[in-house]
Amino acid sequence: KDFEVNWKIGGIYYYYPGVINDSNNNHQHQDYAELAVALSHDFGPAAMTLMYNYSPDFFASTGTAHYIAARLDIPVWKLTFSPIVGRQWIGENANFGAPDYWHYGASVSASIVGFATTLAVSDTNIGKGSCAPIATSDDVCGPQVTITVSRSF
């Protein structure tokens, strides 16, 4: 049997409307773009995806950034269980406010009455003392839970 590898290439733009420059007016910006590349293969009982994202000018004027990750998609009954592990490298960590880090987590996905739903849990290896504070959270580097519901028309 042929060893089939699927690939994707695309771009992502993160836009933060209403965000103003910092208090020193040094034109630090939050908006940024990424190039995203992914390779995947279905092994039968599970599929594996390898991902790489690159930004030439990452969040908050932090220079170049690289993110590489591996994810498994394991179908179980009507659900898909997907563990993931990844590594983020940031050019100017002092501007970012945190060191390079590992990201890991898992999600469970299912189709419910035509809606794609996902429950995900993720974390990093950054300790609370090394995490840059953001107005919306005291520890954005700690465990996070995300629920996604979507539908295509």
Coordinates of N, CA and C in Angstrom, one line a residue:
K1 N 0.8 -1.2 0.0 CA 0.0 0.0 0.0 C 0.9 1.2 0.0
D2 N 0.5 2.3 -0.7 CA 1.2 3.5 -0.8 C 1.1 4.2 0.5
F3 N 2.2 4.9 0.8 CA 2.3 5.7 2.1 C 1.8 7.1 1.7
E4 N 0.6 7.5 2.0 CA 0.0 8.8 1.6 C 0.2 9.8 2.7
V5 N 0.8 10.9 2.3 CA 1.0 12.1 3.2 C 0.2 13.2 2.6
N6 N -0.7 13.8 3.5 CA -1.4 15.0 3.1 C -0.7 16.2 3.7
W7 N -0.8 17.3 2.9 CA -0.2 18.5 3.4 C -1.1 19.7 3.3
K8 N -0.8 20.7 4.1 CA -1.6 21.9 4.1 C -0.6 23.1 4.2
I9 N -0.8 24.1 3.6 CA 0.0 25.3 3.7 C -1.0 26.5 3.8
G10 N -0.8 27.4 4.7 CA -1.7 28.6 4.8 C -1.2 29.7 5.6
G11 N -2.0 30.7 5.7 CA -1.6 31.9 6.5 C -2.6 32.2 7.5
I12 N -2.1 32.7 8.6 CA -3.0 33.1 9.7 C -2.7 34.6 10.1
Y13 N -3.7 35.4 10.3 CA -3.4 36.8 10.7 C -4.2 37.0 12.0
Y14 N -3.5 37.4 13.0 CA -4.1 37.7 14.3 C -4.3 39.2 14.5
Y15 N -5.5 39.6 14.6 CA -5.9 41.0 14.6 C -6.5 41.3 16.0
Y16 N -6.0 42.3 16.7 CA -6.6 42.7 18.0 C -7.2 44.1 17.9
P17 N -8.4 44.2 17.5 CA -9.0 45.5 17.4 C -9.1 46.3 18.7
G18 N -8.9 47.6 18.6 CA -9.0 48.5 19.8 C -7.7 48.5 20.7
V19 N -6.7 47.7 20.4 CA -5.5 47.7 21.2 C -4.6 48.9 20.8
I20 N -4.2 49.6 21.8 CA -3.4 50.8 21.5 C -2.0 50.6 21.9
N21 N -1.1 51.5 21.5 CA 0.3 51.4 21.8 C 0.5 51.4 23.3
D22 N 1.7 50.9 23.8 CA 2.0 50.9 25.2 C 2.2 52.3 25.7
S23 N 2.4 52.5 27.0 CA 2.4 53.8 27.6 C 3.7 54.6 27.2
N24 N 4.7 53.9 26.7 CA 5.9 54.6 26.2 C 5.7 55.0 24.7
N25 N 4.6 54.7 24.1 CA 4.3 55.0 22.7 C 5.4 54.5 21.8
N26 N 6.0 53.3 22.1 CA 7.0 52.8 21.2 C 6.5 52.0 20.1
H27 N 5.2 52.1 19.8 CA 4.6 51.4 18.7 C 4.7 49.9 18.7
Q28 N 4.7 49.4 19.9 CA 4.7 47.9 20.1 C 3.3 47.5 19.6
H29 N 3.3 46.5 18.8 CA 2.0 46.0 18.2 C 1.7 44.6 18.6
Q30 N 0.4 44.3 18.7 CA 0.0 43.0 19.0 C -0.4 42.2 17.8
D31 N -0.9 42.8 16.7 CA -1.3 42.1 15.5 C 0.0 41.5 14.8
Y32 N -0.2 40.3 14.3 CA 0.9 39.6 13.6 C 0.4 38.5 12.6
A33 N 1.2 38.1 11.7 CA 0.9 37.1 10.7 C 1.8 35.9 10.9
E34 N 1.3 34.7 10.6 CA 2.0 33.5 10.6 C 1.8 32.7 9.3
L35 N 2.9 32.0 8.9 CA 2.8 31.0 7.8 C 2.7 29.7 8.5
A36 N 1.7 28.8 8.1 CA 1.4 27.6 8.7 C 1.6 26.4 7.7
V37 N 2.3 25.4 8.1 CA 2.5 24.2 7.2 C 2.2 23.0 8.1
A38 N 1.5 22.0 7.5 CA 1.2 20.8 8.2 C 1.3 19.6 7.3
L39 N 1.8 18.5 7.8 CA 1.9 17.2 7.1 C 1.1 16.2 8.0
S40 N 0.3 15.3 7.4 CA -0.4 14.3 8.1 C -0.5 13.0 7.4
H41 N -0.6 11.9 8.2 CA -0.7 10.6 7.6 C -1.7 9.8 8.5
D42 N -2.6 9.1 7.9 CA -3.5 8.2 8.6 C -3.0 6.8 8.7
F43 N -2.7 6.4 9.9 CA -2.1 5.0 10.1 C -3.1 4.0 10.3
G44 N -4.4 4.3 10.2 CA -5.5 3.4 10.4 C -6.1 3.6 11.8
P45 N -5.5 3.1 12.8 CA -6.1 3.3 14.2 C -5.9 4.7 14.7
A46 N -5.0 5.5 14.1 CA -4.8 6.8 14.5 C -4.1 7.6 13.3
A47 N -4.3 8.9 13.3 CA -3.6 9.8 12.3 C -2.7 10.7 13.1
M48 N -1.5 11.0 12.4 CA -0.6 11.9 13.0 C -0.4 13.1 12.2
T49 N -0.3 14.3 12.8 CA -0.1 15.5 12.1 C 1.1 16.2 12.7
L50 N 2.0 16.7 11.8 CA 3.2 17.5 12.2 C 2.9 18.9 11.7
M51 N 3.1 19.9 12.6 CA 2.8 21.3 12.2 C 4.0 22.2 12.5
Y52 N 4.1 23.2 11.6 CA 5.1 24.2 11.8 C 4.5 25.6 11.5
N53 N 4.7 26.5 12.4 CA 4.2 27.9 12.1 C 5.4 28.8 12.3
Y54 N 5.5 29.8 11.4 CA 6.5 30.8 11.4 C 6.0 32.2 11.3
S55 N 6.5 33.1 12.2 CA 6.1 34.5 12.1 C 7.4 35.3 12.0
P56 N 7.5 36.2 11.0 CA 8.6 37.1 10.9 C 8.6 38.2 11.9
D57 N 7.5 38.5 12.5 CA 7.3 39.6 13.4 C 6.2 39.3 14.4
F58 N 6.5 38.5 15.4 CA 5.5 37.9 16.3 C 4.9 39.0 17.2
F59 N 3.9 38.5 18.0 CA 3.1 39.3 19.0 C 4.0 40.3 19.8
A60 N 3.5 41.5 19.9 CA 4.2 42.5 20.7 C 5.6 42.8 20.4
S61 N 5.9 42.9 19.1 CA 7.3 43.3 18.6 C 8.3 42.3 19.2
T62 N 8.1 41.0 19.1 CA 9.0 40.1 19.7 C 9.9 39.4 18.7
G63 N 10.0 39.9 17.5 CA 10.8 39.3 16.5 C 10.3 38.1 15.9
T64 N 11.2 37.2 15.3 CA 10.8 36.0 14.7 C 10.3 35.0 15.7
A65 N 9.4 34.1 15.3 CA 8.9 33.1 16.2 C 8.7 31.8 15.4
H66 N 8.9 30.7 16.0 CA 8.7 29.4 15.4 C 7.9 28.5 16.4
Y67 N 7.0 27.7 15.9 CA 6.2 26.8 16.7 C 6.2 25.5 15.9
I68 N 6.5 24.4 16.5 CA 6.5 23.1 15.9 C 5.7 22.2 16.9
A69 N 4.8 21.3 16.3 CA 4.0 20.5 17.2 C 3.7 19.2 16.5
A70 N 3.3 18.2 17.3 CA 2.8 16.9 16.8 C 1.5 16.6 17.5
R71 N 0.5 16.1 16.7 CA -0.8 15.8 17.3 C -1.2 14.4 16.7
L72 N -1.8 13.6 17.6 CA -2.4 12.3 17.2 C -3.9 12.5 17.2
D73 N -4.6 11.9 16.3 CA -6.1 11.9 16.3 C -6.5 10.5 16.4
I74 N -7.1 10.1 17.5 CA -7.4 8.7 17.8 C -9.0 8.6 17.8
P75 N -9.6 8.0 16.8 CA -11.1 7.9 16.9 C -11.4 6.8 17.9
V76 N -12.4 7.1 18.7 CA -12.9 6.2 19.7 C -14.5 6.4 19.7
W77 N -15.1 5.4 19.2 CA -16.6 5.4 19.0 C -17.0 6.6 18.2
K78 N -17.8 7.5 18.6 CA -18.1 8.7 17.9 C -17.3 10.0 18.2
L79 N -16.2 9.7 19.0 CA -15.4 10.8 19.4 C -14.0 10.7 18.8
T80 N -13.3 11.8 18.8 CA -11.9 11.8 18.4 C -11.1 12.4 19.6
F81 N -10.1 11.6 20.1 CA -9.2 12.0 21.2 C -7.9 12.5 20.5
S82 N -7.4 13.7 20.9 CA -6.3 14.3 20.2 C -5.3 14.9 21.2
P83 N -4.3 14.1 21.6 CA -3.2 14.7 22.4 C -2.3 15.5 21.5
I84 N -1.6 16.5 22.0 CA -0.7 17.4 21.3 C 0.5 17.8 22.2
V85 N 1.6 17.9 21.5 CA 2.8 18.5 22.2 C 3.5 19.4 21.2
G86 N 4.0 20.6 21.7 CA 4.6 21.5 20.8 C 5.6 22.4 21.5
R87 N 6.5 23.0 20.8 CA 7.5 23.9 21.3 C 7.5 25.2 20.6
Q88 N 7.5 26.3 21.4 CA 7.5 27.7 20.8 C 8.8 28.4 21.1
W89 N 9.5 28.9 20.1 CA 10.7 29.7 20.2 C 10.4 31.1 19.8
I90 N 10.8 32.1 20.6 CA 10.5 33.5 20.3 C 11.8 34.3 20.3
G91 N 12.0 35.1 19.2 CA 13.2 35.8 19.0 C 13.6 36.7 20.2
E92 N 12.7 37.5 20.7 CA 13.0 38.5 21.7 C 12.2 38.2 22.9
N93 N 12.6 37.2 23.8 CA 11.9 36.8 24.9 C 11.6 37.9 25.9
A94 N 12.6 38.9 26.1 CA 12.4 40.0 27.0 C 11.1 40.8 26.6
N95 N 10.9 41.0 25.3 CA 9.8 41.8 24.9 C 8.5 41.0 25.1
F96 N 8.6 39.6 24.9 CA 7.4 38.8 25.1 C 7.0 38.6 26.5
G97 N 8.0 38.6 27.4 CA 7.7 38.5 28.8 C 7.7 37.1 29.4
A98 N 8.2 36.1 28.6 CA 8.3 34.7 29.0 C 9.3 34.0 28.2
P99 N 9.9 33.0 28.7 CA 10.9 32.2 28.0 C 10.3 31.4 26.9
D100 N 11.1 30.8 26.0 CA 10.6 29.8 25.1 C 10.0 28.7 25.9
Y101 N 9.0 28.0 25.3 CA 8.2 27.0 26.2 C 7.7 25.8 25.4
W102 N 7.4 24.8 26.2 CA 6.7 23.6 25.7 C 5.2 23.8 25.9
H103 N 4.4 23.4 25.0 CA 2.9 23.4 25.1 C 2.5 22.0 24.9
Y104 N 1.5 21.6 25.8 CA 1.0 20.2 25.7 C -0.5 20.3 26.1
G105 N -1.2 19.3 25.6 CA -2.6 19.2 25.9 C -3.3 18.1 25.2
A106 N -4.6 18.1 25.3 CA -5.5 17.0 24.7 C -6.8 17.6 24.5
S107 N -7.5 17.1 23.5 CA -8.9 17.5 23.2 C -9.7 16.3 22.9
V108 N -11.0 16.5 23.0 CA -12.0 15.5 22.6 C -13.0 16.2 21.7
S109 N -13.2 15.6 20.5 CA -14.1 16.3 19.5 C -15.2 15.3 19.1
A110 N -16.3 15.9 18.7 CA -17.5 15.1 18.2 C -18.4 16.0 17.4
S111 N -19.2 15.4 16.6 CA -20.2 16.1 15.9 C -21.5 15.9 16.6
I112 N -22.2 17.0 17.0 CA -23.4 16.9 17.8 C -24.5 17.7 17.1
V113 N -25.5 17.0 16.6 CA -26.6 17.6 15.8 C -26.1 18.5 14.7
G114 N -25.0 18.1 14.0 CA -24.5 18.9 12.9 C -23.4 19.9 13.3
F115 N -23.2 20.1 14.6 CA -22.2 21.1 15.1 C -20.9 20.4 15.4
A116 N -19.8 20.9 15.0 CA -18.5 20.4 15.4 C -18.1 20.9 16.7
T117 N -17.9 20.1 17.7 CA -17.7 20.5 19.1 C -16.4 19.9 19.6
T118 N -15.6 20.7 20.3 CA -14.4 20.3 20.9 C -14.2 20.8 22.3
L119 N -13.8 20.0 23.2 CA -13.4 20.4 24.5 C -11.9 20.1 24.6
A120 N -11.1 21.1 24.9 CA -9.6 21.0 25.0 C -9.1 21.5 26.3
V121 N -8.0 20.9 26.7 CA -7.3 21.3 27.9 C -5.8 21.4 27.5
S122 N -5.2 22.5 27.9 CA -3.8 22.7 27.5 C -3.0 23.4 28.6
D123 N -1.7 23.3 28.5 CA -0.8 23.9 29.6 C 0.5 24.1 28.9
T124 N 1.4 24.8 29.7 CA 2.8 25.0 29.2 C 3.7 24.7 30.4
N125 N 5.0 24.6 30.1 CA 5.9 24.4 31.2 C 6.5 25.7 31.8
I126 N 5.8 26.8 31.5 CA 6.2 28.1 32.1 C 5.6 28.2 33.5
G127 N 6.4 28.4 34.5 CA 6.0 28.6 35.9 C 5.3 30.0 36.0
K128 N 4.5 30.1 37.0 CA 3.7 31.4 37.2 C 4.7 32.6 37.4
G129 N 5.8 32.4 38.0 CA 6.8 33.5 38.2 C 7.5 33.9 36.9
S130 N 7.4 33.1 35.9 CA 8.1 33.5 34.6 C 7.1 33.9 33.5
C131 N 5.8 33.9 33.9 CA 4.7 34.2 32.9 C 4.4 35.7 32.9
A132 N 4.3 36.3 31.8 CA 4.0 37.7 31.6 C 2.5 37.9 32.0
P133 N 2.2 38.8 32.9 CA 0.8 39.0 33.3 C 0.0 39.7 32.1
I134 N -1.2 39.3 31.9 CA -2.1 39.9 30.9 C -3.3 40.3 31.7
A135 N -3.9 41.4 31.2 CA -5.1 42.0 32.0 C -6.2 41.0 32.2
T136 N -6.3 40.0 31.3 CA -7.5 39.1 31.5 C -7.2 37.9 32.4
S137 N -6.0 37.7 32.8 CA -5.6 36.5 33.6 C -4.4 36.7 34.4
D138 N -4.3 36.1 35.6 CA -3.1 36.2 36.4 C -2.1 35.2 35.9
D139 N -2.5 34.1 35.2 CA -1.5 33.1 34.8 C -2.0 32.5 33.5
V140 N -1.7 33.2 32.4 CA -2.1 32.7 31.1 C -1.2 31.5 30.6
C141 N -0.1 31.3 31.4 CA 0.8 30.2 31.0 C 0.3 28.9 31.7
G142 N -0.6 28.9 32.6 CA -1.1 27.7 33.3 C -2.2 27.0 32.5
P143 N -2.8 26.0 33.2 CA -3.8 25.2 32.5 C -5.0 26.1 32.0
Q144 N -5.4 25.7 30.7 CA -6.5 26.5 30.1 C -7.5 25.4 29.6
V145 N -8.8 25.8 29.6 CA -9.8 25.0 29.0 C -10.5 25.8 27.9
T146 N -10.7 25.1 26.8 CA -11.4 25.8 25.6 C -12.5 24.9 25.1
I147 N -13.6 25.5 24.9 CA -14.8 24.8 24.3 C -15.1 25.5 23.0
T148 N -15.1 24.7 21.9 CA -15.4 25.3 20.6 C -16.6 24.6 20.0
V149 N -17.5 25.4 19.4 CA -18.7 24.9 18.7 C -18.8 25.7 17.4
S150 N -18.8 24.9 16.3 CA -18.9 25.6 15.0 C -19.8 24.8 14.0
R151 N -20.2 25.4 13.0 CA -21.0 24.8 12.0 C -20.7 25.4 10.6
S152 N -20.5 24.6 9.6 CA -20.3 25.1 8.3 C -21.6 25.2 7.5
F153 N -21.7 26.2 6.6 CA -22.9 26.3 5.8 C -22.5 26.3 4.4

